[in-house]
PDB file of C-alpha atoms in Angstrom:
ATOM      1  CA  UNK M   1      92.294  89.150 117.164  1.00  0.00           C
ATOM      2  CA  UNK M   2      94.977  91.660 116.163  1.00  0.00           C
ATOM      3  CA  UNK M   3      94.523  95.603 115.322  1.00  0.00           C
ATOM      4  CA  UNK M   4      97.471  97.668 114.819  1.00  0.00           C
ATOM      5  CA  UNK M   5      98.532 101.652 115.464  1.00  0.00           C
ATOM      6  CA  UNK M   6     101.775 103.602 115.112  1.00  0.00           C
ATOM      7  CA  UNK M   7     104.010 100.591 113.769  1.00  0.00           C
ATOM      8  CA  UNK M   8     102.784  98.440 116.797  1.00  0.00           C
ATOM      9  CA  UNK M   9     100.567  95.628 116.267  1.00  0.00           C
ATOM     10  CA  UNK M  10      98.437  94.707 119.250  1.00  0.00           C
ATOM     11  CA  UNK M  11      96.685  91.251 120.132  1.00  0.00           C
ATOM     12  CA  UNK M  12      94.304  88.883 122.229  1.00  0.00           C
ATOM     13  CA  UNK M  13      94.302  85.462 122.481  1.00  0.00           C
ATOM     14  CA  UNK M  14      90.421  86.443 124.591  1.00  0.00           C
ATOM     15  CA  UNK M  15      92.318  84.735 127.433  1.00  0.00           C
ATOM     16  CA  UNK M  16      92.268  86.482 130.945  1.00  0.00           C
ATOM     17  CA  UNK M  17      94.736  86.591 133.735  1.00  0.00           C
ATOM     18  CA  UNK M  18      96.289  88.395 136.886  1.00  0.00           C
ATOM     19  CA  UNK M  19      98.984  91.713 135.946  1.00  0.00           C
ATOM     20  CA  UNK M  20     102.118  89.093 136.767  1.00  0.00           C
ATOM     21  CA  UNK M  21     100.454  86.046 134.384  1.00  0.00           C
ATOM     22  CA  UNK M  22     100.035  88.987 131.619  1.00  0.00           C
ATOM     23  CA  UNK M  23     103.824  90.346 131.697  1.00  0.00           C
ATOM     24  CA  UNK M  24     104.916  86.820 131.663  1.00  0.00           C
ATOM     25  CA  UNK M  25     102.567  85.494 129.275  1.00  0.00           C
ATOM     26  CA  UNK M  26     103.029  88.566 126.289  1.00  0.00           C
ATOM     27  CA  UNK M  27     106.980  88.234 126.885  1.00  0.00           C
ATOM     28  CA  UNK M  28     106.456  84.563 125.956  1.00  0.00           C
ATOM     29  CA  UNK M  29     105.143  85.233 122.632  1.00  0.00           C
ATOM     30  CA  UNK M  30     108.046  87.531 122.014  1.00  0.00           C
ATOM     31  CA  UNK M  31     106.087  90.931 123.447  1.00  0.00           C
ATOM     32  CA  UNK M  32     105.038  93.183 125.762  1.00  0.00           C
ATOM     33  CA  UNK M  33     102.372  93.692 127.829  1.00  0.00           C
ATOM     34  CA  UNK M  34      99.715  96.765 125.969  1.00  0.00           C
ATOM     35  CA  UNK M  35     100.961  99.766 126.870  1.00  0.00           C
ATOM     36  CA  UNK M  36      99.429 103.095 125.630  1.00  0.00           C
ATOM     37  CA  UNK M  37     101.781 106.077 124.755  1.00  0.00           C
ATOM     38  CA  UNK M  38      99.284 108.092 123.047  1.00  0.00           C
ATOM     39  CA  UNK M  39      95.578 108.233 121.975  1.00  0.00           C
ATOM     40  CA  UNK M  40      95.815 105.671 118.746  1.00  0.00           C
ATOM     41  CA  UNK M  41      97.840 103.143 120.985  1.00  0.00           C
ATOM     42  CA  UNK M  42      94.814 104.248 123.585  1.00  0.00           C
ATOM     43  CA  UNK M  43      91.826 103.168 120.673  1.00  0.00           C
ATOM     44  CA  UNK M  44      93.463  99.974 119.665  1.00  0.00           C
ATOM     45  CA  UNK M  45      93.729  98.331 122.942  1.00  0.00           C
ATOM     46  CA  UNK M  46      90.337  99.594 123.641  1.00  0.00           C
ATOM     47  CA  UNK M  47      89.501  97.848 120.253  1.00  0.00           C
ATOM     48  CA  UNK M  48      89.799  94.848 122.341  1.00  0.00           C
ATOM     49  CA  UNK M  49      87.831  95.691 125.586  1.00  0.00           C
ATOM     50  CA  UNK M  50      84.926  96.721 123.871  1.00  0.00           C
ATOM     51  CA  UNK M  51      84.270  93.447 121.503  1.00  0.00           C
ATOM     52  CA  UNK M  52      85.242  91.155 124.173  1.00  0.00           C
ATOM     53  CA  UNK M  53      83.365  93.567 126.855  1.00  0.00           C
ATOM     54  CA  UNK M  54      86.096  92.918 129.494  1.00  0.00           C
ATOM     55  CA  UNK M  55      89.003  95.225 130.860  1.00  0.00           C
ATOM     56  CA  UNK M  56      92.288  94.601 130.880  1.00  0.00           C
ATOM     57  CA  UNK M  57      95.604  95.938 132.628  1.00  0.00           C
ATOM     58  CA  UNK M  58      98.396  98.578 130.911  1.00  0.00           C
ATOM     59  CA  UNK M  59     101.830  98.547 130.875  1.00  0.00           C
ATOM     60  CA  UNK M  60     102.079 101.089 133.998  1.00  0.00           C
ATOM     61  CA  UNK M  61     103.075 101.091 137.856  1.00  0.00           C
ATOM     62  CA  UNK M  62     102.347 102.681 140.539  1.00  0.00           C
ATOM     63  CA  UNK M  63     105.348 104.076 141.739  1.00  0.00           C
ATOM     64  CA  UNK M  64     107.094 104.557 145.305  1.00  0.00           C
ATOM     65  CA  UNK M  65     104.919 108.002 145.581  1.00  0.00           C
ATOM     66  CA  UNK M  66     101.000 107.324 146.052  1.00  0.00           C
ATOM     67  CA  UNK M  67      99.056 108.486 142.750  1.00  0.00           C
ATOM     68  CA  UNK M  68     102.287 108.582 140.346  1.00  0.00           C
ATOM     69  CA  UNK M  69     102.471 106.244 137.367  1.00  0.00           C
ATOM     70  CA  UNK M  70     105.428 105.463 134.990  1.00  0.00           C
ATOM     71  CA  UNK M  71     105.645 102.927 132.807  1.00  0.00           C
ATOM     72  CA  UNK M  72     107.187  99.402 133.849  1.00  0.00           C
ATOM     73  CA  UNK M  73     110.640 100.704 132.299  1.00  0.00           C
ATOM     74  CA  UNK M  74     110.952 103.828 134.975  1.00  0.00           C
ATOM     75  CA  UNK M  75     110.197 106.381 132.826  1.00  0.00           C
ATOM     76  CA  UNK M  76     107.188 109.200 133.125  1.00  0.00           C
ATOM     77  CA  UNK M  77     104.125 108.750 131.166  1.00  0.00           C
ATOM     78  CA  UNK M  78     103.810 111.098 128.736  1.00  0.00           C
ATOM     79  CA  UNK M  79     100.150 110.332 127.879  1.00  0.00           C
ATOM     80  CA  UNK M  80      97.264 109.484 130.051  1.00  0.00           C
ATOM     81  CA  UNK M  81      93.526 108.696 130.017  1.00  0.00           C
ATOM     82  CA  UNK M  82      92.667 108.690 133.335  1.00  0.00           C
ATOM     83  CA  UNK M  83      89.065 108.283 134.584  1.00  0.00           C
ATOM     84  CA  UNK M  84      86.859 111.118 136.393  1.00  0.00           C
ATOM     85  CA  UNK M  85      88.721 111.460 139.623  1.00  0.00           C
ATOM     86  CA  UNK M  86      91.577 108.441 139.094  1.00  0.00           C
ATOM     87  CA  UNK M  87      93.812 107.063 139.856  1.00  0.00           C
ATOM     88  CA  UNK M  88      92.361 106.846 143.679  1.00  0.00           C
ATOM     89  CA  UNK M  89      94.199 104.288 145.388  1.00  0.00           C
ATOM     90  CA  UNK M  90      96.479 105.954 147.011  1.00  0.00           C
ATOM     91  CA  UNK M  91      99.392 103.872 146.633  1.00  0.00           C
ATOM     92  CA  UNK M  92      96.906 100.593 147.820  1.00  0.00           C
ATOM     93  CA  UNK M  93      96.096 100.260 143.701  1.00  0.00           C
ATOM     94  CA  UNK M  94      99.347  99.309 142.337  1.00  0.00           C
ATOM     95  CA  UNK M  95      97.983  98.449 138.502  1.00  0.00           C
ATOM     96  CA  UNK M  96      96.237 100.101 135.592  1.00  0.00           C
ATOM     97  CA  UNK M  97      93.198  98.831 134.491  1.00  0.00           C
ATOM     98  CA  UNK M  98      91.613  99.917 131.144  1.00  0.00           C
ATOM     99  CA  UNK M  99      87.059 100.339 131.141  1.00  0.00           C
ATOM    100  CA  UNK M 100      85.568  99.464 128.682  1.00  0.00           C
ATOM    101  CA  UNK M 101      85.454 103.354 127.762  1.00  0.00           C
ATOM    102  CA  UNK M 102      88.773 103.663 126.862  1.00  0.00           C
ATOM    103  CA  UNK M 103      89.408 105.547 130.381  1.00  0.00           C
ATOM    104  CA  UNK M 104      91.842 104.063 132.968  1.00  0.00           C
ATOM    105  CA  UNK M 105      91.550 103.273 136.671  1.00  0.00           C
ATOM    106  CA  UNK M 106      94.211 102.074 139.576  1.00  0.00           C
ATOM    107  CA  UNK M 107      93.540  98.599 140.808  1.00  0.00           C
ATOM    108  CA  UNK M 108      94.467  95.894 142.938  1.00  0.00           C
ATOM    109  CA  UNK M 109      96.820  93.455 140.391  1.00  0.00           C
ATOM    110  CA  UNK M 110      95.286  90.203 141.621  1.00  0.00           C
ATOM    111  CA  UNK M 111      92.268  90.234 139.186  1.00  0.00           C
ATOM    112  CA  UNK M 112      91.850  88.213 136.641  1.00  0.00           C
ATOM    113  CA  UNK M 113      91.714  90.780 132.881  1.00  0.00           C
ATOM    114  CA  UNK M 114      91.907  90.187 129.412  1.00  0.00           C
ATOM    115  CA  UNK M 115      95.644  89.513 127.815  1.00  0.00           C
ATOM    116  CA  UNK M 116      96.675  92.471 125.541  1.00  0.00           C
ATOM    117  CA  UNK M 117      99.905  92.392 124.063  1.00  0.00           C
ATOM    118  CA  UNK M 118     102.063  94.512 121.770  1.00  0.00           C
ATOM    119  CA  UNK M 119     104.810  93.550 119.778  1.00  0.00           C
TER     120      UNK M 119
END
């Protein structure tokens, strides 16, 4: 399945892995792992979530400070969608998990979530 938003084009193969398998797995197709920068980017990897009713993980980290994101490349994020009362890990959820809402959650990176990439 592919959607597209904002000159990006977006895709799932259905299959699920771990945040590591993901970033390894979209950069061997020749992208990146989904990574929402503002609300359209937000509605076409939820495009996803909701037909295959499974979440997924973003491009984002936790960083060094407990409750900050940024995205994997350092830099601030300058959009967010976070759930009622997220991200609530306290810097024990290093990964960003999209519901099936279109809302977003820190979580452990060990679970197994649908592949989104972007290219």
């Amino acid at each position: 399945k592919i959607t597209a938003s904002g000159g990006k084009i977006f895709a799932s193969n259905r299959g699920k892995a771990d945040f590591h398998t993901i970033l390894t797995k979209c950069k061997e197709v020749g992208g990146s792992i989904a990574t929402p920068r503002n609300p359209g980017d937000n509605d076409a990897i939820l495009y996803f979530v909701k037909n295959f009713k499974t979440y997924t993980y973003l491009g984002m980290k936790e960083s060094i400070v407990p409750s900050k994101f940024h995205f994997l490349n350092g830099t601030q994020l300058s959009y967010t969608n976070w759930h009622l009362n997220e991200p609530s890990g306290r810097g024990e959820e290093k990964c960003v998990e999209m519901y099936t809402d279109g809302t977003w959650n820190d979580k452990k990176c060990n679970q197994n979530h649908l592949i989104v990439c972007q290219f």
